mmCIF file of C-alpha atoms in Angstrom:
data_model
loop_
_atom_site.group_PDB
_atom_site.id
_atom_site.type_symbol
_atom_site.label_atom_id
_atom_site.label_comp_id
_atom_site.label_asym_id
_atom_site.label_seq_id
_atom_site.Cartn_x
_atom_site.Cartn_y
_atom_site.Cartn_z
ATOM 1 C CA UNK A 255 172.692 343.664 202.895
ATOM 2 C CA UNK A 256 170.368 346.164 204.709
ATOM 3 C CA UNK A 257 167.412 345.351 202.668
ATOM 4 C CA UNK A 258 169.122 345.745 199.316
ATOM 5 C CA UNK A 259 169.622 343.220 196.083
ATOM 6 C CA UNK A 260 172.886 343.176 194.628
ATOM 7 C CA UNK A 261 173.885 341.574 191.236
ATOM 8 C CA UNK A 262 176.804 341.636 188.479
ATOM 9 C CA UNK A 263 176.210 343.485 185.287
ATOM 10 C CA UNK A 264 179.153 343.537 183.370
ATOM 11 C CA UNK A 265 181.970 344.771 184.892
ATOM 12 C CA UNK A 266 180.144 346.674 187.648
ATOM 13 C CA UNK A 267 178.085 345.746 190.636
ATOM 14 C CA UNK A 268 175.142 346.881 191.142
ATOM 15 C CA UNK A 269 172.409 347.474 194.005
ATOM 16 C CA UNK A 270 168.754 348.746 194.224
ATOM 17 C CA UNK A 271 166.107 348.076 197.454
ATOM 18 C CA UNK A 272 164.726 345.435 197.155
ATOM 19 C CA UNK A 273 161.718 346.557 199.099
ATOM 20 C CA UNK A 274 158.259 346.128 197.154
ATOM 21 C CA UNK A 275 157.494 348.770 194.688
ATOM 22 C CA UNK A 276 160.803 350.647 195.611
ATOM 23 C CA UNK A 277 162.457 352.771 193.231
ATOM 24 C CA UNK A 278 164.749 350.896 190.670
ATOM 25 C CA UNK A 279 167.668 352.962 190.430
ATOM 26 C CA UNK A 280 170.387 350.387 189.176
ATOM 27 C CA UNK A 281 172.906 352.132 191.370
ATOM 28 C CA UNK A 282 176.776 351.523 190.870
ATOM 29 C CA UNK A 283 178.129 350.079 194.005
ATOM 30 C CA UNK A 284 181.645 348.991 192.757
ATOM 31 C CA UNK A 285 183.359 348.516 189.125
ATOM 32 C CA UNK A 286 186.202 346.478 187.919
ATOM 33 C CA UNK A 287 187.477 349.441 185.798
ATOM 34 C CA UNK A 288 187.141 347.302 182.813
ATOM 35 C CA UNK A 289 186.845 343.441 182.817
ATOM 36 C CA UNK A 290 183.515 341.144 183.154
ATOM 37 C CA UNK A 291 182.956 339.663 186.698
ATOM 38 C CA UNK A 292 183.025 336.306 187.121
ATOM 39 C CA UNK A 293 181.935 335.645 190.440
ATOM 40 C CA UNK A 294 180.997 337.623 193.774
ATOM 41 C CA UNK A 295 179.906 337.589 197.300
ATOM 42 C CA UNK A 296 179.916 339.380 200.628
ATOM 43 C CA UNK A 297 180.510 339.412 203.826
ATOM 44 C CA UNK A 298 178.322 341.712 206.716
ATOM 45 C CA UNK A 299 180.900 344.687 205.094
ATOM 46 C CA UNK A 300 182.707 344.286 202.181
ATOM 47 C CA UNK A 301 182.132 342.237 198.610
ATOM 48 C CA UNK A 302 184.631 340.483 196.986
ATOM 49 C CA UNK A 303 184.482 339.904 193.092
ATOM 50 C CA UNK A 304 186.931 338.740 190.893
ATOM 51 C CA UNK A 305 187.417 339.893 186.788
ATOM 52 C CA UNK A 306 187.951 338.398 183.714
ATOM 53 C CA UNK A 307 190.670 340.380 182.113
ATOM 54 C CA UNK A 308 193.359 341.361 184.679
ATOM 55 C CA UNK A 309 192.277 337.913 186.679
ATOM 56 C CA UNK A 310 192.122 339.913 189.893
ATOM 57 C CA UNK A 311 190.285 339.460 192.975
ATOM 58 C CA UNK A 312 188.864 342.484 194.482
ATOM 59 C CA UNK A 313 187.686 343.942 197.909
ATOM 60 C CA UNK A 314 184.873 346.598 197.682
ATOM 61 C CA UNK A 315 182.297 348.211 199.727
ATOM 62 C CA UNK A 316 178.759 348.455 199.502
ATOM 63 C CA UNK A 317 178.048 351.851 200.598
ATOM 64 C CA UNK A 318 175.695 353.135 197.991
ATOM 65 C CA UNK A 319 177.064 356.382 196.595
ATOM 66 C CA UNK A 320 174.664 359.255 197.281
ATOM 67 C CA UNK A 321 174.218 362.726 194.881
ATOM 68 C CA UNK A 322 175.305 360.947 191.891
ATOM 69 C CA UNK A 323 179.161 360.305 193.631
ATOM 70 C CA UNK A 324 181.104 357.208 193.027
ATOM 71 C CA UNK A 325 182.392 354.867 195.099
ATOM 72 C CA UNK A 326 186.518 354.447 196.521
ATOM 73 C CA UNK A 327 188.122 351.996 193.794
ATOM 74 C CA UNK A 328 187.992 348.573 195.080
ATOM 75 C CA UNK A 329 191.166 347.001 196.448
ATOM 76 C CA UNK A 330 193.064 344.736 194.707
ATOM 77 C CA UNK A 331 193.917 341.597 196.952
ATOM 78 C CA UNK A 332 194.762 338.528 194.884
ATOM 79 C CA UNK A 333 196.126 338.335 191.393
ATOM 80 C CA UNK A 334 196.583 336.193 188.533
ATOM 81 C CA UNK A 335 193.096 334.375 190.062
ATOM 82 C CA UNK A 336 189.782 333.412 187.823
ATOM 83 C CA UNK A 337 187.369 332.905 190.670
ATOM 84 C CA UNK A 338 184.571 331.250 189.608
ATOM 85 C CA UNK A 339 182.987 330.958 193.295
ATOM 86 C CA UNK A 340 183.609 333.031 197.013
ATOM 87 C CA UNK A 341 182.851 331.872 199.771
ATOM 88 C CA UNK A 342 183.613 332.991 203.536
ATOM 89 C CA UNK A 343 184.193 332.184 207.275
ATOM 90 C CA UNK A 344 184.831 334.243 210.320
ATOM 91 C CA UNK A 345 187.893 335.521 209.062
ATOM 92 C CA UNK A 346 189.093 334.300 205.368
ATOM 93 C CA UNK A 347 187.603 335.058 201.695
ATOM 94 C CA UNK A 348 187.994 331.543 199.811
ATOM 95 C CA UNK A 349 187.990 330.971 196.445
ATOM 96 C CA UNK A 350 187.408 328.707 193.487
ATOM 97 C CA UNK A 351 189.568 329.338 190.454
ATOM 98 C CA UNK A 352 188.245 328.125 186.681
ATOM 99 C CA UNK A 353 191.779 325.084 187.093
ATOM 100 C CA UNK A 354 190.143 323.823 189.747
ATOM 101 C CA UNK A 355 192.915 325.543 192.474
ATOM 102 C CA UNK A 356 191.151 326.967 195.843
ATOM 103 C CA UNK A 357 192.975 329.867 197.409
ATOM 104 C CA UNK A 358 191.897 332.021 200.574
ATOM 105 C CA UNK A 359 193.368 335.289 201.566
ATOM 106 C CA UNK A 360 192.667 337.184 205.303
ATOM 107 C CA UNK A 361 189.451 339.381 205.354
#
């Protein structure tokens, strides 16, 4: 999004440009407050990641925090889900769960 890479890292995403020779800052964009991530994507607004202790799917946004702040919690939108893939149309969030189940929730 917006000329930025984002990737997992633990329980945390996290974002730096991705422009040539920029700055790597590593900055926190969203956390699950404690489990690993196990899969995560995003639409032109929001990314969706899901954890592996609480097996909860998430809703966060990717507005890098500025003067060392932190980020709004992410919203919790799906429980007792392992996603192992996300994927997206015009107006759902699907998902892939680690049984083999696919489930889909509203944007």
């Amino acid at each position: 999004k917006d000329g930025m890479a984002y990737w997992s890292n633990d329980g945390a995403i996290q974002s730096n440009d991705a422009t040539v020779g920029a700055a790597q800052n590593n900055v926190q964009v969203s956390t699950t407050n404690g489990g690993g991530i196990t899969a995560f994507g995003g639409t032109a607004t929001n990314i969706y990641f899901g954890d592996t202790i609480d097996m909860l799917l998430f809703k966060g946004i990717y507005t890098i925090p500025t003067n060392g702040g932190t980020n709004p919690d992410p919203t919790r939108i799906s429980r007792g889900q392992t996603p192992t893939s996300i994927a997206f149309d015009a107006t759902n969030v699907y998902w892939s769960n680690s049984d083999c189940s696919i489930d889909s929730i509203a944007q």
